[in-house]
PDB file of C-alpha atoms in Angstrom:
ATOM      1  CA  MET K 229      22.680 -51.706  70.603  1.00 88.00           C
ATOM      2  CA  ARG K 230      21.011 -48.349  69.966  1.00 87.00           C
ATOM      3  CA  GLU K 231      22.941 -46.807  72.833  1.00 90.00           C
ATOM      4  CA  LYS K 232      26.252 -48.085  71.436  1.00 88.00           C
ATOM      5  CA  LEU K 233      25.420 -46.581  68.037  1.00 83.00           C
ATOM      6  CA  GLN K 234      24.558 -43.256  69.675  1.00 83.00           C
ATOM      7  CA  ARG K 235      27.848 -43.268  71.570  1.00 86.00           C
ATOM      8  CA  PHE K 236      29.732 -44.092  68.363  1.00 83.00           C
ATOM      9  CA  MET K 237      28.047 -41.254  66.433  1.00 82.00           C
ATOM     10  CA  TYR K 238      28.648 -38.696  69.204  1.00 87.00           C
ATOM     11  CA  GLY K 239      30.885 -35.928  67.787  1.00 83.00           C
ATOM     12  CA  ARG K 240      30.463 -37.125  64.203  1.00 86.00           C
ATOM     13  CA  TYR K 241      28.825 -35.139  61.416  1.00 88.00           C
ATOM     14  CA  GLY K 242      25.888 -37.383  60.417  1.00 87.00           C
ATOM     15  CA  MET K 243      23.472 -37.044  57.484  1.00 90.00           C
ATOM     16  CA  ASP K 244      22.747 -33.857  55.560  1.00 93.00           C
ATOM     17  CA  ARG K 245      21.270 -32.900  52.182  1.00 96.00           C
ATOM     18  CA  LEU K 246      24.490 -33.564  50.232  1.00 96.00           C
ATOM     19  CA  ASN K 247      24.755 -37.056  51.732  1.00 95.00           C
ATOM     20  CA  GLN K 248      21.143 -37.760  50.796  1.00 96.00           C
ATOM     21  CA  VAL K 249      21.805 -36.752  47.195  1.00 96.00           C
ATOM     22  CA  LEU K 250      25.005 -38.815  47.080  1.00 96.00           C
ATOM     23  CA  MET K 251      23.155 -41.892  48.345  1.00 96.00           C
ATOM     24  CA  CYS K 252      20.318 -41.398  45.833  1.00 96.00           C
ATOM     25  CA  CYS K 253      22.843 -41.035  43.003  1.00 95.00           C
ATOM     26  CA  ALA K 254      24.622 -44.176  44.188  1.00 96.00           C
ATOM     27  CA  PHE K 255      21.321 -46.074  44.199  1.00 96.00           C
ATOM     28  CA  VAL K 256      20.480 -44.890  40.664  1.00 94.00           C
ATOM     29  CA  CYS K 257      23.968 -45.851  39.443  1.00 93.00           C
ATOM     30  CA  LEU K 258      23.580 -49.297  41.007  1.00 93.00           C
ATOM     31  CA  ILE K 259      20.289 -49.776  39.164  1.00 93.00           C
ATOM     32  CA  PHE K 260      21.924 -48.722  35.889  1.00 91.00           C
ATOM     33  CA  SER K 261      24.866 -51.031  36.525  1.00 92.00           C
ATOM     34  CA  LEU K 262      22.448 -53.983  36.562  1.00 90.00           C
ATOM     35  CA  PHE K 263      21.538 -53.262  32.943  1.00 88.00           C
ATOM     36  CA  GLY K 264      24.839 -51.969  31.604  1.00 81.00           C
ATOM     37  CA  SER K 265      28.535 -51.904  32.200  1.00 77.00           C
ATOM     38  CA  GLY K 266      30.484 -51.881  35.441  1.00 84.00           C
ATOM     39  CA  VAL K 267      31.166 -48.142  35.271  1.00 90.00           C
ATOM     40  CA  GLY K 268      27.892 -47.454  37.108  1.00 89.00           C
ATOM     41  CA  TYR K 269      28.976 -49.840  39.869  1.00 93.00           C
ATOM     42  CA  ILE K 270      32.306 -48.028  40.288  1.00 94.00           C
ATOM     43  CA  ILE K 271      30.605 -44.617  40.424  1.00 94.00           C
ATOM     44  CA  ALA K 272      28.018 -45.930  42.919  1.00 94.00           C
ATOM     45  CA  THR K 273      30.721 -47.385  45.137  1.00 95.00           C
ATOM     46  CA  ALA K 274      32.702 -44.139  45.088  1.00 96.00           C
ATOM     47  CA  ALA K 275      29.583 -42.064  45.892  1.00 95.00           C
ATOM     48  CA  MET K 276      28.650 -44.344  48.800  1.00 96.00           C
ATOM     49  CA  PHE K 277      32.208 -44.324  50.132  1.00 96.00           C
ATOM     50  CA  TYR K 278      32.273 -40.505  50.043  1.00 95.00           C
ATOM     51  CA  ALA K 279      28.830 -40.258  51.683  1.00 95.00           C
ATOM     52  CA  TYR K 280      29.885 -42.587  54.530  1.00 94.00           C
ATOM     53  CA  PHE K 281      33.192 -40.729  54.877  1.00 95.00           C
ATOM     54  CA  ARG K 282      31.248 -37.465  55.280  1.00 94.00           C
ATOM     55  CA  MET K 283      28.763 -39.059  57.691  1.00 93.00           C
ATOM     56  CA  PHE K 284      31.412 -40.451  60.052  1.00 92.00           C
ATOM     57  CA  SER K 285      33.722 -37.433  59.834  1.00 92.00           C
ATOM     58  CA  ARG K 286      34.549 -35.504  62.996  1.00 92.00           C
ATOM     59  CA  ASN K 287      35.459 -32.358  61.028  1.00 92.00           C
ATOM     60  CA  ALA K 288      31.977 -30.822  61.189  1.00 91.00           C
ATOM     61  CA  GLY K 289      33.099 -27.379  60.006  1.00 92.00           C
ATOM     62  CA  LYS K 290      34.511 -28.706  56.749  1.00 94.00           C
ATOM     63  CA  ARG K 291      31.454 -30.946  56.102  1.00 94.00           C
ATOM     64  CA  SER K 292      29.104 -28.062  56.849  1.00 94.00           C
ATOM     65  CA  THR K 293      30.983 -25.856  54.371  1.00 95.00           C
ATOM     66  CA  GLU K 294      30.663 -28.557  51.703  1.00 95.00           C
ATOM     67  CA  ASN K 295      26.933 -28.884  52.394  1.00 96.00           C
ATOM     68  CA  ASN K 296      26.412 -25.103  52.249  1.00 97.00           C
ATOM     69  CA  TRP K 297      28.228 -24.953  48.890  1.00 97.00           C
ATOM     70  CA  TYR K 298      25.989 -27.737  47.577  1.00 97.00           C
ATOM     71  CA  LEU K 299      22.821 -26.042  48.862  1.00 97.00           C
ATOM     72  CA  LYS K 300      23.848 -22.785  47.165  1.00 98.00           C
ATOM     73  CA  GLN K 301      24.368 -24.596  43.830  1.00 97.00           C
ATOM     74  CA  GLU K 302      21.044 -26.411  44.237  1.00 97.00           C
ATOM     75  CA  MET K 303      19.219 -23.121  44.853  1.00 98.00           C
ATOM     76  CA  LYS K 304      20.793 -21.579  41.745  1.00 98.00           C
ATOM     77  CA  PHE K 305      19.637 -24.543  39.677  1.00 97.00           C
ATOM     78  CA  ARG K 306      16.138 -24.479  41.164  1.00 97.00           C
ATOM     79  CA  GLY K 307      15.911 -20.737  40.489  1.00 97.00           C
ATOM     80  CA  PHE K 308      16.925 -21.329  36.872  1.00 97.00           C
ATOM     81  CA  LEU K 309      14.246 -24.009  36.498  1.00 97.00           C
ATOM     82  CA  GLU K 310      11.591 -21.774  38.074  1.00 96.00           C
ATOM     83  CA  LYS K 311      12.534 -18.963  35.698  1.00 92.00           C
ATOM     84  CA  LYS K 312      12.192 -21.256  32.683  1.00 93.00           C
ATOM     85  CA  LYS K 313       8.895 -22.643  33.988  1.00 93.00           C
ATOM     86  CA  ARG K 314       7.500 -19.114  34.408  1.00 89.00           C
ATOM     87  CA  ALA K 315       8.611 -18.230  30.875  1.00 87.00           C
ATOM     88  CA  VAL K 316       6.835 -21.281  29.430  1.00 89.00           C
ATOM     89  CA  VAL K 317       3.623 -20.492  31.334  1.00 89.00           C
ATOM     90  CA  GLN K 318       3.693 -16.828  30.256  1.00 86.00           C
ATOM     91  CA  HIS K 319       4.462 -17.693  26.629  1.00 87.00           C
ATOM     92  CA  LYS K 320       0.809 -18.520  25.991  1.00 87.00           C
ATOM     93  CA  GLY K 321      -0.550 -15.066  26.842  1.00 89.00           C
ATOM     94  CA  TYR K 322       2.436 -12.731  26.484  1.00 91.00           C
ATOM     95  CA  HIS K 323       5.349 -11.835  24.226  1.00 89.00           C
ATOM     96  CA  ILE K 324       8.628 -11.092  25.958  1.00 89.00           C
ATOM     97  CA  TYR K 325      10.700  -8.430  24.197  1.00 91.00           C
ATOM     98  CA  LYS K 326      14.031  -6.877  25.112  1.00 92.00           C
ATOM     99  CA  CYS K 327      14.579  -3.156  24.965  1.00 91.00           C
ATOM    100  CA  PRO K 328      17.102  -2.476  22.167  1.00 91.00           C
ATOM    101  CA  LYS K 329      18.785   0.218  24.251  1.00 89.00           C
ATOM    102  CA  CYS K 330      19.155  -1.224  27.774  1.00 92.00           C
ATOM    103  CA  ARG K 331      18.254  -4.934  27.175  1.00 91.00           C
ATOM    104  CA  GLN K 332      15.518  -4.854  29.864  1.00 92.00           C
ATOM    105  CA  LYS K 333      12.900  -7.589  29.382  1.00 90.00           C
ATOM    106  CA  ILE K 334       9.392  -6.260  28.703  1.00 91.00           C
ATOM    107  CA  ARG K 335       6.231  -8.361  28.815  1.00 89.00           C
ATOM    108  CA  VAL K 336       3.530  -7.429  26.262  1.00 92.00           C
ATOM    109  CA  PRO K 337       0.102  -9.133  25.900  1.00 90.00           C
ATOM    110  CA  ARG K 338      -0.425 -11.161  22.724  1.00 90.00           C
ATOM    111  CA  GLY K 339      -2.951 -10.355  20.010  1.00 88.00           C
ATOM    112  CA  LYS K 340      -2.931  -6.539  20.193  1.00 89.00           C
ATOM    113  CA  GLY K 341      -1.426  -5.969  16.715  1.00 90.00           C
ATOM    114  CA  LYS K 342       1.370  -3.485  16.053  1.00 92.00           C
ATOM    115  CA  ILE K 343       2.005  -1.453  19.202  1.00 92.00           C
ATOM    116  CA  ALA K 344       4.497   1.071  20.547  1.00 92.00           C
ATOM    117  CA  ILE K 345       6.306  -0.321  23.564  1.00 92.00           C
ATOM    118  CA  SER K 346       8.047   2.010  25.981  1.00 91.00           C
ATOM    119  CA  CYS K 347      10.736   0.756  28.322  1.00 91.00           C
ATOM    120  CA  ARG K 348      10.096   1.613  31.965  1.00 91.00           C
ATOM    121  CA  LYS K 349      13.787   1.500  32.803  1.00 90.00           C
ATOM    122  CA  CYS K 350      15.299   3.840  30.191  1.00 90.00           C
ATOM    123  CA  GLY K 351      12.215   5.409  28.534  1.00 87.00           C
ATOM    124  CA  ASN K 352      13.128   4.175  25.052  1.00 90.00           C
ATOM    125  CA  GLU K 353      10.146   3.583  22.733  1.00 91.00           C
ATOM    126  CA  PHE K 354      10.080   0.989  19.963  1.00 90.00           C
ATOM    127  CA  ILE K 355       7.421  -0.646  17.767  1.00 89.00           C
ATOM    128  CA  LYS K 356       6.731  -4.398  17.669  1.00 90.00           C
ATOM    129  CA  ARG K 357       3.916  -6.764  16.753  1.00 87.00           C
ATOM    130  CA  SER K 358       2.189  -8.463  19.629  1.00 83.00           C
TER     131      SER K 358
END
């Protein structure tokens, strides 16, 4: 049986990260459809159908392009989350100011009183409370 499945899948695209996400979303929608309306069931069915379509497709170039697009969007989102996480962690010990001239972000330690801040990018100097 395993050999027949291997022969069937020969030349087909298979699983990738986008398919994994589609299947997880379908599973979550199925769980929600148990408690709510049938819209979750329709979305889950469509996501599973698309995931299986991608898995059994012989057009590997097209599926690979779709997966690369998804991975690029995922990395942008993860980068955004990391940036926000860093800002939250730094908020405790630092103020983040923007230079009024060039809009460069400048990190200044908290609790130093009124200080003159000079921008490293453009050399502009301005006064703020830390």
